[in-house]
Every structure is written in structure tokens, then in C-alpha cells.
mmCIF file of C-alpha atoms and ligand atoms in Angstrom:
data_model
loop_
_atom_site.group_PDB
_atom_site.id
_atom_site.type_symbol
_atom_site.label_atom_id
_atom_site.label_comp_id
_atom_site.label_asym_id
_atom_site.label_seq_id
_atom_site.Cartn_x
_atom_site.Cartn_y
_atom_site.Cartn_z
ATOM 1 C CA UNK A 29 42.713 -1.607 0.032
ATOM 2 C CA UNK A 30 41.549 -5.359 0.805
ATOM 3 C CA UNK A 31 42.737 -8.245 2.620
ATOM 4 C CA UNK A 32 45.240 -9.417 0.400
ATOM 5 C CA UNK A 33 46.733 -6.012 0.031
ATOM 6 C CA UNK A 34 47.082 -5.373 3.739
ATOM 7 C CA UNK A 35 48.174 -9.472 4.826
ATOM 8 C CA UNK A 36 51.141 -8.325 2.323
ATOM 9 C CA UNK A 37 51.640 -5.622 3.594
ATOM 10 C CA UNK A 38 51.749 -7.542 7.691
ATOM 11 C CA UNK A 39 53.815 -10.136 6.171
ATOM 12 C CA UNK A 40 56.219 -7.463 4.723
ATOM 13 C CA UNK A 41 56.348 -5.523 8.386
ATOM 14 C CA UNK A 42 56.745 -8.946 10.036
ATOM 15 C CA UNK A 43 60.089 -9.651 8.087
ATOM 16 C CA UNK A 44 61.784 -6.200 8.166
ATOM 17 C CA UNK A 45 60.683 -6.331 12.241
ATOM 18 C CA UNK A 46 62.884 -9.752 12.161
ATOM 19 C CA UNK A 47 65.575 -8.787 9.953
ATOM 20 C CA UNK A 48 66.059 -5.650 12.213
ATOM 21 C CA UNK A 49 65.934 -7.789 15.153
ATOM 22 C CA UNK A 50 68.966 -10.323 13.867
ATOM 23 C CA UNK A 51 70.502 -6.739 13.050
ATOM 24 C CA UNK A 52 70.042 -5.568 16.810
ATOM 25 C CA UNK A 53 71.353 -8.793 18.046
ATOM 26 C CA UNK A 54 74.461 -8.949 16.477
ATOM 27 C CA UNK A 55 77.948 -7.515 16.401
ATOM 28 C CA UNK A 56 76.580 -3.860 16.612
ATOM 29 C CA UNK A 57 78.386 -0.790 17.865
ATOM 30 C CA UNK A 58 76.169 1.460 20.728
ATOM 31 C CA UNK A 59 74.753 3.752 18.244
ATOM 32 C CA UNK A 60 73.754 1.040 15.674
ATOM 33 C CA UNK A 61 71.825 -0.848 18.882
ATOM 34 C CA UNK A 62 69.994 2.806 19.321
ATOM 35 C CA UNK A 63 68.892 3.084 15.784
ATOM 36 C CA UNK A 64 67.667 0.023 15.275
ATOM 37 C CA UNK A 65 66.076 -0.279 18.275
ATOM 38 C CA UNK A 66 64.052 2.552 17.066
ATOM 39 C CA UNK A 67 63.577 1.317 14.149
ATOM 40 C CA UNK A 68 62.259 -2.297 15.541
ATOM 41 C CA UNK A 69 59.711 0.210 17.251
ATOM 42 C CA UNK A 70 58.795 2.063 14.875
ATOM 43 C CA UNK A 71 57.658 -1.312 12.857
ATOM 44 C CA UNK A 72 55.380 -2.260 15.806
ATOM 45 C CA UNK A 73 53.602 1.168 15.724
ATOM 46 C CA UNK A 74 53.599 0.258 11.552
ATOM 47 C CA UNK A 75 51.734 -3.470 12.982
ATOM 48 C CA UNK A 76 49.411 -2.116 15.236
ATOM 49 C CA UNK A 77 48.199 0.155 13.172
ATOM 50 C CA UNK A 78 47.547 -2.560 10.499
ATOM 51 C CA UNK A 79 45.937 -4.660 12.079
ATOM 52 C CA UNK A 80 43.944 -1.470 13.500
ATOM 53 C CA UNK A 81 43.447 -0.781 9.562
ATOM 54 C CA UNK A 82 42.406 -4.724 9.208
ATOM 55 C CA UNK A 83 39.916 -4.576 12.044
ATOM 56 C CA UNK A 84 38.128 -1.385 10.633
ATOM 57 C CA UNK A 85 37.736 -3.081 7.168
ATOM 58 C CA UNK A 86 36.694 -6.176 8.380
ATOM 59 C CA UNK A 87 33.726 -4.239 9.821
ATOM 60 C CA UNK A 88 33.628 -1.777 7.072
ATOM 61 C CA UNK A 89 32.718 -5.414 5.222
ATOM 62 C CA UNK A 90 30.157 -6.967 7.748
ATOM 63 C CA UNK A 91 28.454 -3.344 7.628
ATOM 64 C CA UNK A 92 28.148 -3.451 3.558
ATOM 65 C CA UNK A 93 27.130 -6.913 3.239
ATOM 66 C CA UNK A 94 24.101 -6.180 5.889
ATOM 67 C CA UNK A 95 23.172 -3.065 4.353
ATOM 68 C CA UNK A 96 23.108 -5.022 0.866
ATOM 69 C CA UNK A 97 20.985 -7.522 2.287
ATOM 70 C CA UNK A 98 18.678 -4.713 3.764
ATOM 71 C CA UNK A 99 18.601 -3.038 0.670
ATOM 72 C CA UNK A 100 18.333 -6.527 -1.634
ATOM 73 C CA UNK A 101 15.150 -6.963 0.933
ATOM 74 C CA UNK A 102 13.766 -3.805 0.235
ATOM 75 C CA UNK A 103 14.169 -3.304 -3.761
ATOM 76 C CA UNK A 104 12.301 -7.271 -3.374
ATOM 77 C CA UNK A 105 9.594 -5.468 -1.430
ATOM 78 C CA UNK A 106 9.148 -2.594 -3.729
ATOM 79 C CA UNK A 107 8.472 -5.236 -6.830
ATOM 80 C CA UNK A 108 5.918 -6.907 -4.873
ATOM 81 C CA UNK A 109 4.418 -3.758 -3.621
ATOM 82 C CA UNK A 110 4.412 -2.319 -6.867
ATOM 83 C CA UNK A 111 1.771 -4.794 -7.969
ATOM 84 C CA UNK A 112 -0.851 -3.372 -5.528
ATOM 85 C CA UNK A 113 -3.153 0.505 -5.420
ATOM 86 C CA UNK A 114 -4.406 1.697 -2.383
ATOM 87 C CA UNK A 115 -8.225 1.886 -2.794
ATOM 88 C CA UNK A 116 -11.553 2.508 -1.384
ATOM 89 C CA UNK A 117 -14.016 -0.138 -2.074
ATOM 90 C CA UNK A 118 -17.770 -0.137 -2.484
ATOM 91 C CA UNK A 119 -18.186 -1.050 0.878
ATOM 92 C CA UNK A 120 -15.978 1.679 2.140
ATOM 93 C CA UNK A 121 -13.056 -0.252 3.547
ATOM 94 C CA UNK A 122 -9.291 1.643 2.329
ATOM 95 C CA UNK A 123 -7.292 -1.628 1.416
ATOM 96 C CA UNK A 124 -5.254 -2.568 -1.301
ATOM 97 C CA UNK A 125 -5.932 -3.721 -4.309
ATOM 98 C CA UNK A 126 -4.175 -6.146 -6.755
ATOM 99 C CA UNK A 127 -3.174 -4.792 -10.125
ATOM 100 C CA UNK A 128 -2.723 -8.708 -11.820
ATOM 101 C CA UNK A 129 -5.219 -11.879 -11.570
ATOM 102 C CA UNK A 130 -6.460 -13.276 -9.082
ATOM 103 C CA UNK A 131 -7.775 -9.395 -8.425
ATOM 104 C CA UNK A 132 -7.625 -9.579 -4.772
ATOM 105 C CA UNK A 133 -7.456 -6.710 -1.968
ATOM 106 C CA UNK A 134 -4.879 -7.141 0.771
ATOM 107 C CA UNK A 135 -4.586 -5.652 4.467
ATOM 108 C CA UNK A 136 -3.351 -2.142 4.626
ATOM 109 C CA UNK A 137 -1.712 -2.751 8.358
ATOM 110 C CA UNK A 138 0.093 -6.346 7.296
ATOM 111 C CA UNK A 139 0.930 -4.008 4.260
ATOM 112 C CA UNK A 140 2.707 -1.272 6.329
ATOM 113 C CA UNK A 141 4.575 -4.534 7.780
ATOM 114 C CA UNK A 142 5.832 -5.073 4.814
ATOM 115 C CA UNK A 143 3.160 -8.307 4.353
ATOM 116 C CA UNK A 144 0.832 -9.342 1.868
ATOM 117 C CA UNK A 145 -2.010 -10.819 3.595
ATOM 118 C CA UNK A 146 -5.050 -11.060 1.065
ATOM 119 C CA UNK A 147 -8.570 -10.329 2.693
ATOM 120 C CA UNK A 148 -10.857 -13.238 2.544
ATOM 121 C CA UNK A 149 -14.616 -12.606 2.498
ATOM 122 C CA UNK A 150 -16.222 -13.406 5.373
ATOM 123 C CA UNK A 151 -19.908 -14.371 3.756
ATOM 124 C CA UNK A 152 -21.982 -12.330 6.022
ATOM 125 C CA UNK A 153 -24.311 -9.433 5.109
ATOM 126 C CA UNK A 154 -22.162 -7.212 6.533
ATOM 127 C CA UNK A 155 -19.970 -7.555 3.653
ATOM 128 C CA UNK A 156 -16.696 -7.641 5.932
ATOM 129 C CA UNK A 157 -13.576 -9.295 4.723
ATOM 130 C CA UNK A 158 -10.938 -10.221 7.483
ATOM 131 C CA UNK A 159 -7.338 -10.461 7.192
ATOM 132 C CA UNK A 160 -5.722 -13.918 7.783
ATOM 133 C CA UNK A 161 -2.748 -11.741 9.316
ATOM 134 C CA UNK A 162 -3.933 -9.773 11.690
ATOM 135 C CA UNK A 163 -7.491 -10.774 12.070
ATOM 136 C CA UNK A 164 -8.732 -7.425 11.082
ATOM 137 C CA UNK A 165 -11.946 -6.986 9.449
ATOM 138 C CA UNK A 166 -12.627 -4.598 6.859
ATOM 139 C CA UNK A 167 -16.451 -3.931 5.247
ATOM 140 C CA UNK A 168 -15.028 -4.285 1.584
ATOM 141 C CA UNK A 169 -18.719 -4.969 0.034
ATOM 142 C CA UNK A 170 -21.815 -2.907 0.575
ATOM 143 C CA UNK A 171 -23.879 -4.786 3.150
ATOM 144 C CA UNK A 172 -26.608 -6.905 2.019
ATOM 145 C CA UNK A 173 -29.899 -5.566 2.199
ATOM 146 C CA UNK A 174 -32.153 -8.264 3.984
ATOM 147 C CA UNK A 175 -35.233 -8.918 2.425
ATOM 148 C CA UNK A 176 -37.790 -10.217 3.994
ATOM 149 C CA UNK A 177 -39.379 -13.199 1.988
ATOM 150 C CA UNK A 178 -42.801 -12.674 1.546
ATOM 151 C CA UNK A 179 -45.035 -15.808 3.683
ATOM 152 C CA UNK A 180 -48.500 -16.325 3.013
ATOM 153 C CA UNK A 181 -50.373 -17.089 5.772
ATOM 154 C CA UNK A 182 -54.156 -19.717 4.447
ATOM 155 C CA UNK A 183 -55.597 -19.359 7.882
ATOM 156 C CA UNK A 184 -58.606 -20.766 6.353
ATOM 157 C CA UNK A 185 -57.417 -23.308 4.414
HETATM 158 ZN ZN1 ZN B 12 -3.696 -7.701 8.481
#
């Protein structure tokens, strides 16, 4: 049943409730008056349970559209999360990784949050990468092993 269907269906109730009415105020006998005075309430029990019946739909409707936008959100989530593998890189960090170009990893919490924050390399020797997101810092290369750069010392020069 929609709107349409049930406005009718009001509409209809409305004019048999008025009819009835003109019925009960005219040139009735006693037991006429009685009957359709039951009748006139019988039609208001009929309207107030429509418009019970047009209150539950309308938020039978509000409750489907937000569930479809919930579940539009989350089928657009599982596309974009489909493009990424959990993985353990060389430095040890467990991040995400991109399947497609630019190859990128991306921050496992922001990625529980349902965000795609890719880690950008810090450019130390510790090899940490932090996410823009959170801030979090993950060692996703090996760290650099310092080597000490050989000096030559001419004392006697
Ligand atoms: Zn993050």
C-alpha cells in the first residue's frame, strides 16, 4: 500500500463520514439516528486507524531510504577497499597495500575507519612512514644501516 492508495482511501472515509452525517441530521426516525450514529463512529475508528496506517509507512519510508543510503555507503566502501591487501612490509610494519598504480600502502587504523589515508615516507633511517590521518608512524622500510664514511686523517702533511 502507498500514499496514493491510502489518501484514497481517507478521502473515501471522509465522504461516507459526511454523507452519514447529512443522513443523521435529517428527517430520521429514533432508530435510524442510532444506526447511523454508529455508523458515523465506526468511520472515525476506520480514520484513525488510517492515518495510524499513514504514520507507520511514512516511517516505514524514512527507515528504508536511510538504510539504502547506509548500505549505498557501504557497497561504495567495499569497491574502494577491494583495491587494497593487508601486508607486512620489509620493514615489518602490517599496513595495506594498493593493488593498482601509484602502489602505495595506506593506514590500517584510518582503514578500520573506513579511510584511506596513504602513508608518506618520512626520509629518516628509521624507515618509518606516518599517516597524514592519524599521525601514526609505521617502520614500512628496513632501517638504514649508517655507515660511517671513512676520513683520512694527514697529520703530517
Ligand atoms: Zn591513520
Amino acid at each position: 500500500m502507498d500514499y496514493a492508495t491510502i489518501n484514497g482511501v481517507v478521502q473515501a472515509v471522509n465522504l461516507t463520514k459526511q454523507l452519514a452525517k447529512a443522513a443523521f441530521d435529517g428527517k430520521v426516525d429514533a432508530d435510524a439516528k442510532a444506526k447511523i450514529g454508529e455508523v458515523v463512529e465506526k468511520l472515525g475508528d476506520v480514520q484513525d486507524r488510517m492515518f495510524n496506517l499513514r504514520n507507520d509507512l511514512h516511517e516505514l519510508q524514512t527507515e528504508r531510504d536511510e538504510l539504502k543510503t547506509k548500505l549505498d555507503a557501504a557497497d561504495a566502501w567495499e569497491r574502494r577497499a577491494s583495491n587494497y591487501n593487508l601486508t607486512q612490509t620489509l620493514g615489518g610494519a602490517v599496513v595495506y597495500s594498493s593493488k593498482g598504480d601509484p602502489i602505495h600502502y595506506a593506514c590500517p587504523s584510518c582503514f578500520n575507519k573506513r579511510e584511506i589515508h596513504p602513508l608518506q615516507d618520512n626520509r629518516t633511517v628509521s624507515g618509518k612512514f606516518r599517516c597524514t590521518g592519524c599521525a601514526a608512524e609505521f617502520p614500512v622500510k628496513p632501517k638504514h644501516k649508517v655507515t660511517a664514511v671513512p676520513t683520512t686523517h694527514h697529520w703530517n702533511d
